[in-house]
């Protein structure tokens, strides 16, 4: 059983796991993969006997590294989302201003056309 766990766990720990993920994955997909790996390790940790204290310590260290990597990715995603939301707010604000200007312009032009028609009709 110990050899199975050693085969699953890389010696270079979280850095190798993160580096091995395809670059085309989104941050949410990366977080999901890391969470899956962390849950797998936690499940395996519960089955390791007390006589394997070195293995347990290494697994706990990798779980902690995975959790910190997940937190870093989540913060990065949150920051990106905040920037995107700010840009969208500005875009919608600008759209509202343009819509108001067009409405005002058409109202003025419409009133002018009506005035012109009434003036010509007299």
mmCIF file of C-alpha atoms in Angstrom:
data_model
loop_
_atom_site.group_PDB
_atom_site.id
_atom_site.type_symbol
_atom_site.label_atom_id
_atom_site.label_comp_id
_atom_site.label_asym_id
_atom_site.label_seq_id
_atom_site.Cartn_x
_atom_site.Cartn_y
_atom_site.Cartn_z
ATOM 1 C CA UNK A 1 0.000 0.000 0.000
ATOM 2 C CA UNK A 2 2.824 2.409 0.758
ATOM 3 C CA UNK A 3 4.297 1.957 -2.725
ATOM 4 C CA UNK A 4 0.930 2.862 -4.261
ATOM 5 C CA UNK A 5 0.843 6.125 -2.340
ATOM 6 C CA UNK A 6 4.456 6.907 -3.208
ATOM 7 C CA UNK A 7 3.679 6.340 -6.885
ATOM 8 C CA UNK A 8 0.784 8.764 -6.713
ATOM 9 C CA UNK A 9 2.700 11.480 -4.867
ATOM 10 C CA UNK A 10 5.411 13.275 -6.835
ATOM 11 C CA UNK A 11 8.636 14.082 -5.025
ATOM 12 C CA UNK A 12 8.558 17.685 -6.193
ATOM 13 C CA UNK A 13 5.110 18.196 -4.667
ATOM 14 C CA UNK A 14 2.735 20.971 -5.629
ATOM 15 C CA UNK A 15 5.065 22.864 -7.953
ATOM 16 C CA UNK A 16 5.201 19.851 -10.274
ATOM 17 C CA UNK A 17 1.432 19.407 -10.133
ATOM 18 C CA UNK A 18 0.786 23.045 -11.013
ATOM 19 C CA UNK A 19 3.464 23.062 -13.715
ATOM 20 C CA UNK A 20 2.065 19.896 -15.290
ATOM 21 C CA UNK A 21 -1.398 21.426 -15.777
ATOM 22 C CA UNK A 22 -2.068 22.507 -19.373
ATOM 23 C CA UNK A 23 -1.744 26.244 -19.955
ATOM 24 C CA UNK A 24 -5.098 26.298 -21.733
ATOM 25 C CA UNK A 25 -6.997 25.607 -18.511
ATOM 26 C CA UNK A 26 -8.844 28.454 -16.879
ATOM 27 C CA UNK A 27 -8.168 29.352 -13.266
ATOM 28 C CA UNK A 28 -11.470 27.752 -12.227
ATOM 29 C CA UNK A 29 -10.487 24.489 -13.938
ATOM 30 C CA UNK A 30 -7.060 24.586 -12.300
ATOM 31 C CA UNK A 31 -8.663 25.112 -8.894
ATOM 32 C CA UNK A 32 -10.990 22.176 -9.500
ATOM 33 C CA UNK A 33 -8.089 19.868 -10.463
ATOM 34 C CA UNK A 34 -6.063 20.943 -7.418
ATOM 35 C CA UNK A 35 -9.069 20.441 -5.129
ATOM 36 C CA UNK A 36 -9.577 16.957 -6.554
ATOM 37 C CA UNK A 37 -5.919 16.121 -5.939
ATOM 38 C CA UNK A 38 -6.123 17.519 -2.414
ATOM 39 C CA UNK A 39 -9.216 15.449 -1.619
ATOM 40 C CA UNK A 40 -7.520 12.351 -3.033
ATOM 41 C CA UNK A 41 -4.508 12.925 -0.798
ATOM 42 C CA UNK A 42 -6.694 13.559 2.238
ATOM 43 C CA UNK A 43 -8.538 10.304 1.583
ATOM 44 C CA UNK A 44 -5.262 8.419 1.221
ATOM 45 C CA UNK A 45 -3.885 10.092 4.337
ATOM 46 C CA UNK A 46 -6.729 8.709 6.390
ATOM 47 C CA UNK A 47 -5.793 5.182 5.310
ATOM 48 C CA UNK A 48 -2.079 5.502 6.167
ATOM 49 C CA UNK A 49 -1.193 3.819 9.408
ATOM 50 C CA UNK A 50 0.345 5.600 12.393
ATOM 51 C CA UNK A 51 3.604 3.730 11.824
ATOM 52 C CA UNK A 52 4.136 5.728 8.615
ATOM 53 C CA UNK A 53 4.682 9.107 10.293
ATOM 54 C CA UNK A 54 7.150 10.361 7.655
ATOM 55 C CA UNK A 55 4.707 9.604 4.873
ATOM 56 C CA UNK A 56 1.875 11.242 6.809
ATOM 57 C CA UNK A 57 3.959 14.362 7.371
ATOM 58 C CA UNK A 58 4.865 14.581 3.689
ATOM 59 C CA UNK A 59 1.248 14.121 2.658
ATOM 60 C CA UNK A 60 0.098 16.799 5.102
ATOM 61 C CA UNK A 61 2.756 19.147 3.728
ATOM 62 C CA UNK A 62 1.599 18.536 0.159
ATOM 63 C CA UNK A 63 -2.040 19.051 1.171
ATOM 64 C CA UNK A 64 -1.078 22.372 2.779
ATOM 65 C CA UNK A 65 0.828 23.377 -0.369
ATOM 66 C CA UNK A 66 -2.148 22.489 -2.534
ATOM 67 C CA UNK A 67 -4.508 24.462 -0.305
ATOM 68 C CA UNK A 68 -2.252 27.547 -0.452
ATOM 69 C CA UNK A 69 -2.021 27.248 -4.246
ATOM 70 C CA UNK A 70 -5.814 27.007 -4.438
ATOM 71 C CA UNK A 71 -6.151 30.139 -2.279
ATOM 72 C CA UNK A 72 -3.662 32.026 -4.477
ATOM 73 C CA UNK A 73 -5.562 31.062 -7.633
ATOM 74 C CA UNK A 74 -8.876 32.021 -6.044
ATOM 75 C CA UNK A 75 -7.515 35.444 -5.036
ATOM 76 C CA UNK A 76 -6.134 35.945 -8.538
ATOM 77 C CA UNK A 77 -9.489 35.024 -10.045
ATOM 78 C CA UNK A 78 -11.311 37.352 -7.668
ATOM 79 C CA UNK A 79 -8.990 40.215 -8.573
ATOM 80 C CA UNK A 80 -9.481 39.584 -12.297
ATOM 81 C CA UNK A 81 -13.248 39.423 -11.850
ATOM 82 C CA UNK A 82 -13.205 42.688 -9.921
ATOM 83 C CA UNK A 83 -11.278 44.388 -12.756
ATOM 84 C CA UNK A 84 -13.627 43.002 -15.392
ATOM 85 C CA UNK A 85 -16.685 44.066 -13.406
ATOM 86 C CA UNK A 86 -15.248 47.571 -13.054
ATOM 87 C CA UNK A 87 -14.712 47.801 -16.791
ATOM 88 C CA UNK A 88 -18.229 46.526 -17.455
ATOM 89 C CA UNK A 89 -19.669 49.104 -15.053
ATOM 90 C CA UNK A 90 -17.837 51.880 -16.895
ATOM 91 C CA UNK A 91 -18.989 50.488 -20.237
ATOM 92 C CA UNK A 92 -22.623 50.343 -19.140
ATOM 93 C CA UNK A 93 -22.323 53.843 -17.672
ATOM 94 C CA UNK A 94 -20.939 55.154 -20.957
ATOM 95 C CA UNK A 95 -23.704 53.340 -22.824
ATOM 96 C CA UNK A 96 -26.311 55.018 -20.631
ATOM 97 C CA UNK A 97 -24.767 58.441 -21.306
ATOM 98 C CA UNK A 98 -24.722 57.816 -25.069
ATOM 99 C CA UNK A 99 -28.322 56.589 -24.970
ATOM 100 C CA UNK A 100 -29.385 59.695 -23.033
ATOM 101 C CA UNK A 101 -27.553 61.963 -25.492
ATOM 102 C CA UNK A 102 -29.181 60.265 -28.486
ATOM 103 C CA UNK A 103 -32.595 60.502 -26.825
ATOM 104 C CA UNK A 104 -32.077 64.203 -26.105
ATOM 105 C CA UNK A 105 -30.825 64.881 -29.625
ATOM 106 C CA UNK A 106 -33.758 63.085 -31.267
ATOM 107 C CA UNK A 107 -36.162 64.904 -28.952
ATOM 108 C CA UNK A 108 -34.710 68.277 -29.907
ATOM 109 C CA UNK A 109 -34.660 67.390 -33.612
ATOM 110 C CA UNK A 110 -38.214 66.049 -33.395
ATOM 111 C CA UNK A 111 -39.436 69.233 -31.746
ATOM 112 C CA UNK A 112 -37.644 71.275 -34.403
ATOM 113 C CA UNK A 113 -39.243 69.293 -37.218
ATOM 114 C CA UNK A 114 -42.677 69.695 -35.659
ATOM 115 C CA UNK A 115 -42.091 73.445 -35.259
ATOM 116 C CA UNK A 116 -40.917 73.667 -38.883
ATOM 117 C CA UNK A 117 -43.998 71.814 -40.150
ATOM 118 C CA UNK A 118 -46.345 73.985 -38.108
ATOM 119 C CA UNK A 119 -44.561 77.138 -39.313
ATOM 120 C CA UNK A 120 -44.758 76.092 -42.978
ATOM 121 C CA UNK A 121 -48.425 75.142 -42.614
ATOM 122 C CA UNK A 122 -49.440 78.644 -41.500
#
